[in-house]
GROMACS .gro file of C-alpha atoms in nm:
model
  506
    1UNK     CA    1   3.206   4.758   5.309
    2UNK     CA    2   3.333   5.094   5.442
    3UNK     CA    3   3.327   5.392   5.208
    4UNK     CA    4   3.596   5.657   5.258
    5UNK     CA    5   3.496   5.989   5.107
    6UNK     CA    6   3.756   6.196   4.928
    7UNK     CA    7   3.693   6.515   5.125
    8UNK     CA    8   3.699   6.336   5.461
    9UNK     CA    9   4.040   6.188   5.382
   10UNK     CA   10   4.188   6.511   5.245
   11UNK     CA   11   4.069   6.721   5.538
   12UNK     CA   12   4.192   6.463   5.789
   13UNK     CA   13   4.541   6.474   5.635
   14UNK     CA   14   4.537   6.855   5.633
   15UNK     CA   15   4.425   6.870   5.996
   16UNK     CA   16   4.690   6.618   6.100
   17UNK     CA   17   4.980   6.815   5.948
   18UNK     CA   18   4.859   7.136   6.110
   19UNK     CA   19   4.819   6.953   6.443
   20UNK     CA   20   5.170   6.808   6.445
   21UNK     CA   21   5.327   7.137   6.345
   22UNK     CA   22   5.255   7.277   6.692
   23UNK     CA   23   5.177   6.980   6.921
   24UNK     CA   24   5.456   6.751   7.032
   25UNK     CA   25   5.340   6.397   7.115
   26UNK     CA   26   5.279   6.395   7.489
   27UNK     CA   27   5.486   6.078   7.535
   28UNK     CA   28   5.787   6.259   7.390
   29UNK     CA   29   5.735   6.565   7.612
   30UNK     CA   30   5.709   6.355   7.927
   31UNK     CA   31   6.029   6.169   7.838
   32UNK     CA   32   6.209   6.496   7.763
   33UNK     CA   33   6.086   6.642   8.090
   34UNK     CA   34   6.228   6.343   8.278
   35UNK     CA   35   6.560   6.387   8.093
   36UNK     CA   36   6.566   6.753   8.199
   37UNK     CA   37   6.520   6.658   8.563
   38UNK     CA   38   6.810   6.412   8.565
   39UNK     CA   39   7.050   6.609   8.341
   40UNK     CA   40   7.370   6.720   8.514
   41UNK     CA   41   7.539   6.904   8.227
   42UNK     CA   42   7.454   7.276   8.256
   43UNK     CA   43   7.480   7.331   7.879
   44UNK     CA   44   7.260   7.033   7.796
   45UNK     CA   45   7.010   7.122   8.068
   46UNK     CA   46   6.982   7.475   7.932
   47UNK     CA   47   6.926   7.341   7.578
   48UNK     CA   48   6.651   7.104   7.695
   49UNK     CA   49   6.490   7.391   7.888
   50UNK     CA   50   6.476   7.595   7.567
   51UNK     CA   51   6.320   7.303   7.377
   52UNK     CA   52   6.056   7.244   7.645
   53UNK     CA   53   5.973   7.615   7.670
   54UNK     CA   54   5.949   7.637   7.292
   55UNK     CA   55   5.718   7.336   7.287
   56UNK     CA   56   5.470   7.492   7.527
   57UNK     CA   57   5.482   7.825   7.341
   58UNK     CA   58   5.402   7.650   7.013
   59UNK     CA   59   5.119   7.449   7.166
   60UNK     CA   60   4.968   7.768   7.308
   61UNK     CA   61   5.028   7.986   7.002
   62UNK     CA   62   4.960   7.724   6.734
   63UNK     CA   63   5.286   7.800   6.551
   64UNK     CA   64   5.551   7.553   6.427
   65UNK     CA   65   5.780   7.378   6.672
   66UNK     CA   66   6.063   7.408   6.419
   67UNK     CA   67   6.119   7.636   6.122
   68UNK     CA   68   6.186   7.320   5.921
   69UNK     CA   69   5.827   7.201   5.907
   70UNK     CA   70   5.947   6.887   5.734
   71UNK     CA   71   5.881   6.673   5.433
   72UNK     CA   72   5.539   6.509   5.457
   73UNK     CA   73   5.552   6.134   5.514
   74UNK     CA   74   5.228   5.933   5.522
   75UNK     CA   75   5.184   5.568   5.617
   76UNK     CA   76   4.856   5.410   5.505
   77UNK     CA   77   4.715   5.074   5.608
   78UNK     CA   78   4.416   5.024   5.381
   79UNK     CA   79   4.160   4.763   5.482
   80UNK     CA   80   4.075   4.517   5.206
   81UNK     CA   81   3.706   4.594   5.255
   82UNK     CA   82   3.752   4.969   5.211
   83UNK     CA   83   3.593   5.143   4.914
   84UNK     CA   84   3.694   5.490   4.798
   85UNK     CA   85   3.438   5.750   4.693
   86UNK     CA   86   3.687   5.970   4.512
   87UNK     CA   87   3.789   6.114   4.176
   88UNK     CA   88   4.152   6.169   4.278
   89UNK     CA   89   4.417   5.902   4.328
   90UNK     CA   90   4.532   5.827   4.684
   91UNK     CA   91   4.859   6.010   4.615
   92UNK     CA   92   4.667   6.310   4.483
   93UNK     CA   93   4.442   6.314   4.788
   94UNK     CA   94   4.745   6.300   5.018
   95UNK     CA   95   4.905   6.586   4.826
   96UNK     CA   96   4.591   6.798   4.846
   97UNK     CA   97   4.579   6.745   5.223
   98UNK     CA   98   4.943   6.850   5.254
   99UNK     CA   99   4.881   7.149   5.027
  100UNK     CA  100   4.595   7.271   5.246
  101UNK     CA  101   4.794   7.224   5.564
  102UNK     CA  102   5.110   7.400   5.449
  103UNK     CA  103   4.925   7.695   5.292
  104UNK     CA  104   4.686   7.745   5.584
  105UNK     CA  105   4.683   8.125   5.630
  106UNK     CA  106   4.637   8.100   6.008
  107UNK     CA  107   4.950   7.889   6.050
  108UNK     CA  108   5.144   7.889   5.725
  109UNK     CA  109   5.412   7.622   5.724
  110UNK     CA  110   5.745   7.641   5.544
  111UNK     CA  111   5.751   7.484   5.199
  112UNK     CA  112   6.080   7.295   5.179
  113UNK     CA  113   6.018   7.039   4.904
  114UNK     CA  114   6.213   7.097   4.582
  115UNK     CA  115   6.119   6.956   4.244
  116UNK     CA  116   6.388   6.832   4.001
  117UNK     CA  117   6.626   6.748   4.290
  118UNK     CA  118   6.930   6.678   4.069
  119UNK     CA  119   6.867   6.978   3.845
  120UNK     CA  120   6.688   7.309   3.893
  121UNK     CA  121   6.577   7.227   4.251
  122UNK     CA  122   6.268   7.446   4.223
  123UNK     CA  123   6.048   7.485   4.530
  124UNK     CA  124   5.701   7.335   4.483
  125UNK     CA  125   5.567   7.616   4.707
  126UNK     CA  126   5.319   7.390   4.887
  127UNK     CA  127   5.546   7.113   5.022
  128UNK     CA  128   5.404   6.855   4.782
  129UNK     CA  129   5.438   6.582   4.683
  130UNK     CA  130   5.416   6.377   5.000
  131UNK     CA  131   5.609   6.053   5.047
  132UNK     CA  132   5.338   5.789   5.082
  133UNK     CA  133   5.379   5.426   5.194
  134UNK     CA  134   5.094   5.182   5.137
  135UNK     CA  135   5.004   4.852   5.295
  136UNK     CA  136   4.689   4.652   5.215
  137UNK     CA  137   4.561   4.475   5.526
  138UNK     CA  138   4.250   4.281   5.633
  139UNK     CA  139   3.957   4.485   5.763
  140UNK     CA  140   3.729   4.774   5.677
  141UNK     CA  141   3.915   5.070   5.827
  142UNK     CA  142   4.183   5.305   5.700
  143UNK     CA  143   4.475   5.362   5.938
  144UNK     CA  144   4.676   5.677   5.873
  145UNK     CA  145   5.001   5.806   6.020
  146UNK     CA  146   5.115   6.154   5.920
  147UNK     CA  147   5.470   6.257   6.002
  148UNK     CA  148   5.679   6.565   5.924
  149UNK     CA  149   6.050   6.485   5.902
  150UNK     CA  150   6.303   6.766   5.904
  151UNK     CA  151   6.605   6.766   5.676
  152UNK     CA  152   6.856   6.787   5.961
  153UNK     CA  153   6.755   6.448   6.100
  154UNK     CA  154   6.678   6.286   5.763
  155UNK     CA  155   7.028   6.373   5.640
  156UNK     CA  156   7.178   6.167   5.922
  157UNK     CA  157   7.009   5.844   5.809
  158UNK     CA  158   7.249   5.550   5.784
  159UNK     CA  159   7.247   5.211   5.616
  160UNK     CA  160   7.499   4.930   5.616
  161UNK     CA  161   7.501   4.575   5.491
  162UNK     CA  162   7.662   4.393   5.783
  163UNK     CA  163   7.795   4.041   5.766
  164UNK     CA  164   7.567   3.795   5.948
  165UNK     CA  165   7.830   3.750   6.219
  166UNK     CA  166   7.881   4.124   6.278
  167UNK     CA  167   7.755   4.303   6.588
  168UNK     CA  168   7.465   4.542   6.538
  169UNK     CA  169   7.549   4.711   6.869
  170UNK     CA  170   7.908   4.775   6.763
  171UNK     CA  171   7.790   4.925   6.433
  172UNK     CA  172   7.544   5.158   6.606
  173UNK     CA  173   7.800   5.274   6.864
  174UNK     CA  174   8.053   5.339   6.588
  175UNK     CA  175   7.801   5.517   6.366
  176UNK     CA  176   7.609   5.744   6.605
  177UNK     CA  177   7.912   5.968   6.682
  178UNK     CA  178   7.964   6.022   6.308
  179UNK     CA  179   7.613   6.169   6.286
  180UNK     CA  180   7.716   6.475   6.483
  181UNK     CA  181   7.441   6.685   6.639
  182UNK     CA  182   7.264   6.800   6.323
  183UNK     CA  183   6.978   6.565   6.406
  184UNK     CA  184   6.906   6.771   6.720
  185UNK     CA  185   6.936   6.527   7.010
  186UNK     CA  186   6.787   6.432   7.247
  187UNK     CA  187   6.563   6.237   7.013
  188UNK     CA  188   6.480   5.885   6.912
  189UNK     CA  189   6.673   5.633   6.706
  190UNK     CA  190   6.474   5.417   6.468
  191UNK     CA  191   6.648   5.096   6.360
  192UNK     CA  192   6.540   4.856   6.088
  193UNK     CA  193   6.697   4.511   6.075
  194UNK     CA  194   6.665   4.253   5.800
  195UNK     CA  195   6.470   4.220   5.480
  196UNK     CA  196   6.649   4.394   5.194
  197UNK     CA  197   6.822   4.734   5.195
  198UNK     CA  198   6.506   4.929   5.107
  199UNK     CA  199   6.298   4.723   5.352
  200UNK     CA  200   6.542   4.794   5.635
  201UNK     CA  201   6.521   5.167   5.569
  202UNK     CA  202   6.142   5.159   5.566
  203UNK     CA  203   6.136   4.960   5.891
  204UNK     CA  204   6.363   5.216   6.055
  205UNK     CA  205   6.136   5.502   5.950
  206UNK     CA  206   5.818   5.323   6.052
  207UNK     CA  207   5.961   5.230   6.392
  208UNK     CA  208   5.981   5.602   6.478
  209UNK     CA  209   5.602   5.627   6.463
  210UNK     CA  210   5.559   5.426   6.785
  211UNK     CA  211   5.513   5.598   7.124
  212UNK     CA  212   5.811   5.663   7.351
  213UNK     CA  213   5.788   5.379   7.602
  214UNK     CA  214   6.148   5.314   7.707
  215UNK     CA  215   6.066   5.393   8.070
  216UNK     CA  216   5.800   5.119   8.066
  217UNK     CA  217   6.038   4.871   7.903
  218UNK     CA  218   6.303   4.942   8.166
  219UNK     CA  219   6.047   4.892   8.443
  220UNK     CA  220   5.915   4.555   8.318
  221UNK     CA  221   6.227   4.417   8.151
  222UNK     CA  222   6.280   4.266   7.807
  223UNK     CA  223   6.069   3.974   7.686
  224UNK     CA  224   6.243   3.908   7.353
  225UNK     CA  225   6.567   3.969   7.166
  226UNK     CA  226   6.451   4.294   7.004
  227UNK     CA  227   6.361   4.440   7.344
  228UNK     CA  228   6.697   4.326   7.484
  229UNK     CA  229   6.865   4.509   7.196
  230UNK     CA  230   6.661   4.822   7.259
  231UNK     CA  231   6.765   4.830   7.624
  232UNK     CA  232   7.132   4.766   7.545
  233UNK     CA  233   7.147   5.035   7.278
  234UNK     CA  234   6.959   5.288   7.492
  235UNK     CA  235   7.214   5.252   7.771
  236UNK     CA  236   7.522   5.242   7.551
  237UNK     CA  237   7.424   5.526   7.314
  238UNK     CA  238   7.355   5.750   7.611
  239UNK     CA  239   7.690   5.645   7.756
  240UNK     CA  240   7.858   5.806   7.454
  241UNK     CA  241   7.798   6.138   7.633
  242UNK     CA  242   7.689   6.325   7.318
  243UNK     CA  243   7.402   6.489   7.505
  244UNK     CA  244   7.149   6.755   7.409
  245UNK     CA  245   7.252   6.942   7.093
  246UNK     CA  246   7.583   6.752   7.103
  247UNK     CA  247   7.711   6.966   7.392
  248UNK     CA  248   7.782   6.669   7.620
  249UNK     CA  249   7.545   6.525   7.876
  250UNK     CA  250   7.356   6.227   8.012
  251UNK     CA  251   7.077   6.198   7.754
  252UNK     CA  252   7.137   6.160   7.382
  253UNK     CA  253   6.836   5.939   7.306
  254UNK     CA  254   6.500   5.917   7.481
  255UNK     CA  255   6.419   5.584   7.317
  256UNK     CA  256   6.550   5.332   7.066
  257UNK     CA  257   6.290   5.178   6.836
  258UNK     CA  258   6.350   4.856   6.640
  259UNK     CA  259   6.152   4.672   6.375
  260UNK     CA  260   6.288   4.361   6.208
  261UNK     CA  261   6.201   4.136   5.915
  262UNK     CA  262   6.331   3.799   5.791
  263UNK     CA  263   6.637   3.832   5.567
  264UNK     CA  264   6.863   3.633   5.335
  265UNK     CA  265   7.106   3.389   5.497
  266UNK     CA  266   7.402   3.584   5.355
  267UNK     CA  267   7.270   3.923   5.471
  268UNK     CA  268   7.227   4.142   5.774
  269UNK     CA  269   7.103   4.478   5.642
  270UNK     CA  270   7.073   4.743   5.913
  271UNK     CA  271   6.930   5.095   5.882
  272UNK     CA  272   6.922   5.376   6.135
  273UNK     CA  273   6.713   5.694   6.111
  274UNK     CA  274   6.697   5.950   6.393
  275UNK     CA  275   6.396   6.152   6.500
  276UNK     CA  276   6.492   6.496   6.625
  277UNK     CA  277   6.375   6.730   6.900
  278UNK     CA  278   6.090   6.822   6.664
  279UNK     CA  279   5.935   6.476   6.683
  280UNK     CA  280   5.608   6.510   6.489
  281UNK     CA  281   5.356   6.240   6.404
  282UNK     CA  282   4.980   6.185   6.438
  283UNK     CA  283   4.778   5.863   6.410
  284UNK     CA  284   4.411   5.827   6.321
  285UNK     CA  285   4.156   5.585   6.174
  286UNK     CA  286   3.882   5.653   5.923
  287UNK     CA  287   3.574   5.429   5.922
  288UNK     CA  288   3.351   5.614   5.680
  289UNK     CA  289   3.173   5.820   5.945
  290UNK     CA  290   3.352   6.146   5.863
  291UNK     CA  291   3.691   6.315   5.899
  292UNK     CA  292   3.926   6.237   6.186
  293UNK     CA  293   3.890   6.428   6.511
  294UNK     CA  294   4.228   6.508   6.668
  295UNK     CA  295   4.197   6.593   7.037
  296UNK     CA  296   4.445   6.855   7.163
  297UNK     CA  297   4.676   6.737   7.441
  298UNK     CA  298   4.631   6.870   7.794
  299UNK     CA  299   4.888   7.149   7.837
  300UNK     CA  300   4.891   7.086   8.211
  301UNK     CA  301   5.092   6.773   8.126
  302UNK     CA  302   5.386   6.986   8.006
  303UNK     CA  303   5.672   7.023   8.257
  304UNK     CA  304   5.685   7.352   8.444
  305UNK     CA  305   5.995   7.476   8.263
  306UNK     CA  306   6.003   7.840   8.154
  307UNK     CA  307   6.336   7.939   8.001
  308UNK     CA  308   6.424   8.309   7.991
  309UNK     CA  309   6.749   8.485   7.893
  310UNK     CA  310   6.990   8.505   8.183
  311UNK     CA  311   7.140   8.852   8.166
  312UNK     CA  312   7.354   8.787   8.474
  313UNK     CA  313   7.547   8.483   8.349
  314UNK     CA  314   7.546   8.557   7.973
  315UNK     CA  315   7.752   8.822   7.796
  316UNK     CA  316   7.561   9.096   7.616
  317UNK     CA  317   7.689   9.151   7.260
  318UNK     CA  318   7.615   9.456   7.045
  319UNK     CA  319   7.622   9.331   6.686
  320UNK     CA  320   7.617   9.684   6.547
  321UNK     CA  321   7.956   9.769   6.701
  322UNK     CA  322   8.109   9.420   6.702
  323UNK     CA  323   8.481   9.405   6.620
  324UNK     CA  324   8.712   9.119   6.520
  325UNK     CA  325   8.901   9.168   6.846
  326UNK     CA  326   8.583   9.115   7.050
  327UNK     CA  327   8.502   8.799   6.855
  328UNK     CA  328   8.854   8.667   6.915
  329UNK     CA  329   8.808   8.716   7.291
  330UNK     CA  330   8.511   8.479   7.320
  331UNK     CA  331   8.574   8.148   7.500
  332UNK     CA  332   8.439   7.798   7.423
  333UNK     CA  333   8.108   7.736   7.600
  334UNK     CA  334   8.054   8.104   7.680
  335UNK     CA  335   7.688   8.201   7.654
  336UNK     CA  336   7.604   8.522   7.471
  337UNK     CA  337   7.292   8.732   7.420
  338UNK     CA  338   7.301   8.895   7.077
  339UNK     CA  339   7.156   9.241   7.019
  340UNK     CA  340   7.143   9.445   6.700
  341UNK     CA  341   7.140   9.362   6.331
  342UNK     CA  342   7.251   9.032   6.179
  343UNK     CA  343   7.231   8.889   5.828
  344UNK     CA  344   7.101   8.547   5.730
  345UNK     CA  345   7.197   8.297   5.461
  346UNK     CA  346   7.177   7.926   5.383
  347UNK     CA  347   7.303   7.689   5.113
  348UNK     CA  348   7.152   7.860   4.808
  349UNK     CA  349   7.260   8.208   4.919
  350UNK     CA  350   7.617   8.092   4.987
  351UNK     CA  351   7.637   7.924   4.646
  352UNK     CA  352   7.520   8.242   4.474
  353UNK     CA  353   7.766   8.453   4.674
  354UNK     CA  354   8.043   8.217   4.566
  355UNK     CA  355   7.944   8.247   4.200
  356UNK     CA  356   7.919   8.627   4.219
  357UNK     CA  357   8.261   8.662   4.380
  358UNK     CA  358   8.413   8.435   4.116
  359UNK     CA  359   8.274   8.666   3.846
  360UNK     CA  360   8.388   8.982   4.025
  361UNK     CA  361   8.028   9.096   4.081
  362UNK     CA  362   7.922   9.317   4.372
  363UNK     CA  363   7.728   9.144   4.648
  364UNK     CA  364   7.383   9.280   4.742
  365UNK     CA  365   7.494   9.338   5.102
  366UNK     CA  366   7.817   9.428   5.280
  367UNK     CA  367   7.930   9.154   5.521
  368UNK     CA  368   8.214   9.355   5.676
  369UNK     CA  369   8.222   9.296   6.053
  370UNK     CA  370   7.883   9.128   6.030
  371UNK     CA  371   7.742   8.805   6.174
  372UNK     CA  372   7.548   8.561   5.955
  373UNK     CA  373   7.271   8.336   6.084
  374UNK     CA  374   7.210   8.008   5.903
  375UNK     CA  375   6.830   8.007   5.893
  376UNK     CA  376   6.532   7.966   5.662
  377UNK     CA  377   6.238   8.114   5.856
  378UNK     CA  378   5.870   8.033   5.836
  379UNK     CA  379   5.656   8.308   5.683
  380UNK     CA  380   5.501   8.541   5.942
  381UNK     CA  381   5.129   8.546   6.022
  382UNK     CA  382   4.914   8.808   6.193
  383UNK     CA  383   5.138   9.059   6.377
  384UNK     CA  384   5.463   8.855   6.358
  385UNK     CA  385   5.772   9.013   6.204
  386UNK     CA  386   5.896   8.666   6.119
  387UNK     CA  387   5.774   8.313   6.175
  388UNK     CA  388   5.965   8.046   6.372
  389UNK     CA  389   6.332   8.090   6.286
  390UNK     CA  390   6.555   7.832   6.446
  391UNK     CA  391   6.903   7.748   6.313
  392UNK     CA  392   6.978   7.506   6.032
  393UNK     CA  393   7.264   7.254   6.028
  394UNK     CA  394   7.588   7.451   6.002
  395UNK     CA  395   7.804   7.179   5.843
  396UNK     CA  396   7.627   7.231   5.510
  397UNK     CA  397   7.799   7.571   5.496
  398UNK     CA  398   8.145   7.436   5.585
  399UNK     CA  399   8.271   7.439   5.227
  400UNK     CA  400   8.185   7.810   5.198
  401UNK     CA  401   8.340   7.919   5.530
  402UNK     CA  402   8.690   8.002   5.405
  403UNK     CA  403   8.546   8.204   5.117
  404UNK     CA  404   8.311   8.399   5.344
  405UNK     CA  405   8.575   8.479   5.604
  406UNK     CA  406   8.851   8.558   5.353
  407UNK     CA  407   8.657   8.754   5.091
  408UNK     CA  408   8.350   8.919   5.244
  409UNK     CA  409   8.460   9.061   5.580
  410UNK     CA  410   8.230   8.829   5.778
  411UNK     CA  411   8.353   8.780   6.136
  412UNK     CA  412   8.117   8.527   6.295
  413UNK     CA  413   7.845   8.271   6.217
  414UNK     CA  414   7.541   8.130   6.399
  415UNK     CA  415   7.396   7.786   6.326
  416UNK     CA  416   7.299   7.449   6.462
  417UNK     CA  417   7.527   7.163   6.574
  418UNK     CA  418   7.896   7.114   6.513
  419UNK     CA  419   8.138   7.238   6.246
  420UNK     CA  420   8.365   7.007   6.049
  421UNK     CA  421   8.745   7.027   6.026
  422UNK     CA  422   8.744   7.244   5.712
  423UNK     CA  423   8.531   7.512   5.877
  424UNK     CA  424   8.714   7.491   6.209
  425UNK     CA  425   9.047   7.548   6.035
  426UNK     CA  426   8.904   7.852   5.853
  427UNK     CA  427   8.768   7.987   6.182
  428UNK     CA  428   9.108   7.941   6.350
  429UNK     CA  429   9.294   8.093   6.054
  430UNK     CA  430   9.078   8.407   6.048
  431UNK     CA  431   9.036   8.441   6.427
  432UNK     CA  432   8.660   8.412   6.385
  433UNK     CA  433   8.402   8.223   6.594
  434UNK     CA  434   8.104   7.997   6.542
  435UNK     CA  435   7.802   8.040   6.769
  436UNK     CA  436   7.541   7.770   6.825
  437UNK     CA  437   7.171   7.832   6.871
  438UNK     CA  438   6.944   7.552   6.995
  439UNK     CA  439   6.778   7.343   6.728
  440UNK     CA  440   6.420   7.268   6.826
  441UNK     CA  441   6.356   7.611   6.980
  442UNK     CA  442   6.250   7.797   6.664
  443UNK     CA  443   5.950   7.985   6.803
  444UNK     CA  444   6.143   8.086   7.113
  445UNK     CA  445   6.427   8.221   6.897
  446UNK     CA  446   6.180   8.406   6.674
  447UNK     CA  447   6.055   8.601   6.976
  448UNK     CA  448   6.404   8.757   6.998
  449UNK     CA  449   6.373   8.889   6.639
  450UNK     CA  450   6.221   9.235   6.645
  451UNK     CA  451   6.242   9.331   6.276
  452UNK     CA  452   6.306   9.135   5.957
  453UNK     CA  453   6.349   9.240   5.597
  454UNK     CA  454   6.483   9.079   5.281
  455UNK     CA  455   6.805   9.249   5.165
  456UNK     CA  456   6.925   9.011   4.896
  457UNK     CA  457   6.828   8.723   4.667
  458UNK     CA  458   6.453   8.766   4.722
  459UNK     CA  459   6.382   8.506   4.455
  460UNK     CA  460   6.521   8.236   4.686
  461UNK     CA  461   6.219   8.259   4.916
  462UNK     CA  462   6.300   8.131   5.264
  463UNK     CA  463   6.665   8.100   5.153
  464UNK     CA  464   6.692   8.473   5.075
  465UNK     CA  465   6.929   8.697   5.269
  466UNK     CA  466   6.738   8.869   5.549
  467UNK     CA  467   6.849   9.131   5.794
  468UNK     CA  468   6.719   9.056   6.143
  469UNK     CA  469   6.728   9.295   6.435
  470UNK     CA  470   6.750   9.083   6.747
  471UNK     CA  471   6.724   9.142   7.120
  472UNK     CA  472   6.878   8.898   7.369
  473UNK     CA  473   6.904   8.612   7.119
  474UNK     CA  474   7.069   8.323   7.309
  475UNK     CA  475   7.375   8.151   7.161
  476UNK     CA  476   7.675   7.954   7.284
  477UNK     CA  477   8.032   7.991   7.160
  478UNK     CA  478   8.074   7.652   6.994
  479UNK     CA  479   8.406   7.714   6.814
  480UNK     CA  480   8.633   7.991   6.938
  481UNK     CA  481   8.909   8.178   6.756
  482UNK     CA  482   9.166   7.911   6.848
  483UNK     CA  483   8.960   7.636   6.682
  484UNK     CA  484   8.845   7.473   7.007
  485UNK     CA  485   8.504   7.312   6.957
  486UNK     CA  486   8.265   7.238   7.242
  487UNK     CA  487   8.115   6.964   7.024
  488UNK     CA  488   8.448   6.784   7.061
  489UNK     CA  489   8.531   6.866   7.422
  490UNK     CA  490   8.179   6.833   7.567
  491UNK     CA  491   8.092   6.475   7.459
  492UNK     CA  492   8.446   6.359   7.539
  493UNK     CA  493   8.418   6.498   7.892
  494UNK     CA  494   8.075   6.347   7.955
  495UNK     CA  495   8.165   6.011   7.807
  496UNK     CA  496   8.453   5.995   8.051
  497UNK     CA  497   8.227   6.103   8.340
  498UNK     CA  498   7.968   5.839   8.258
  499UNK     CA  499   8.251   5.591   8.229
  500UNK     CA  500   8.074   5.299   8.063
  501UNK     CA  501   8.243   5.313   7.722
  502UNK     CA  502   8.615   5.366   7.649
  503UNK     CA  503   8.669   5.720   7.517
  504UNK     CA  504   8.844   5.576   7.210
  505UNK     CA  505   8.506   5.454   7.074
  506UNK     CA  506   8.399   5.814   7.011
   0.00000   0.00000   0.00000
């Protein structure tokens, strides 16, 4: 009988979450590098270049790939002959491992988990508790998978109870465009089929833990119905033309993973969960001989892609002298390099601003002719002014956009992915603009931030209002003052270019 010691397990979990915070799985990087080589859309190619450059920087600097360092998800397969030498429960051991990882002073990770989710929503400060899935299996080993799932991709999870005669392919092709780009494509789609609703969701999540092997499947061909479905969905989802960051292009998914399970005769439950550009998971076994040893990947395997700001093709913008007229002159798809001081704010800050304005209270900062960046940065370490600080999903701020533009003097916004119709109408009405930064390039973006200080709502932690001073921060005009959105025009153009799916499907 194998004995698993408490400290060995805890330290292995802690090491795994640190490891995946800065090392992409090599299979994902190779697939993304291949997508970069074949991409024909300039906007999508530039976005992938930023993601690849960011990945190498994080691997070298041991800092998080994404500012959203995720909710901790742990899959355990416990051998029936395993014995625990522990005083804590398995959940408590998992939580202690997560606690150590996220509070590691050399690479502090962002604590995003909130207690009392339907009430006070108070940050646990150490990203606990973890979400733990258990399976008891034959054998005398402990198999562990640690994954960090960001909110942007988790929020795009879908479930539907299809009729047995319905087409799974049709449902996926109808559903993926509704997910927008907040899940940071190119990524991976995990699909669970069968069982019961909760089983289908778990299958979809677990499927994402497998290596990216679509290129191998294409080379050898399908040997069963699930593999046939993977190939069909891979081709047809990419034919939607959504592309990197939703800007339009050839690659939306690098792989499609499917796990299935027997189901009721009257049922066809189907779940879909995306994995984003910050694909993060590590696998290890414990056999009682000590903690897991995670071997760093060989950085020579990373593609030779080194993105730098292009001062010749991008427009330099001085945020300190920016005027509404200048914002109104920007064109869809135009690339900008931002310089000067910008403010930040996310959900909690916007809600508090709304409440203060309703009460006639003075705001802690003046937003007149200012730009706001939707971000919740990682705490800095060593000589950093700020930790990784990539954009968060902008649609969560859509319901506040009219208020901000009408009542605060704000003239532009920076975030991730598309804006919805409510925000676009407010942008058009106020002759504003929405700028998109690349999700999955958080460390790269942080290098453009030269100073950072909290100027409002300090009690909100990473959701406080900061003032950043930036130099050559890269963004794209995603919605211009006329309400034209590149997240509408780009995928439509590339779907037509690819020409495998009628444009009406999107």
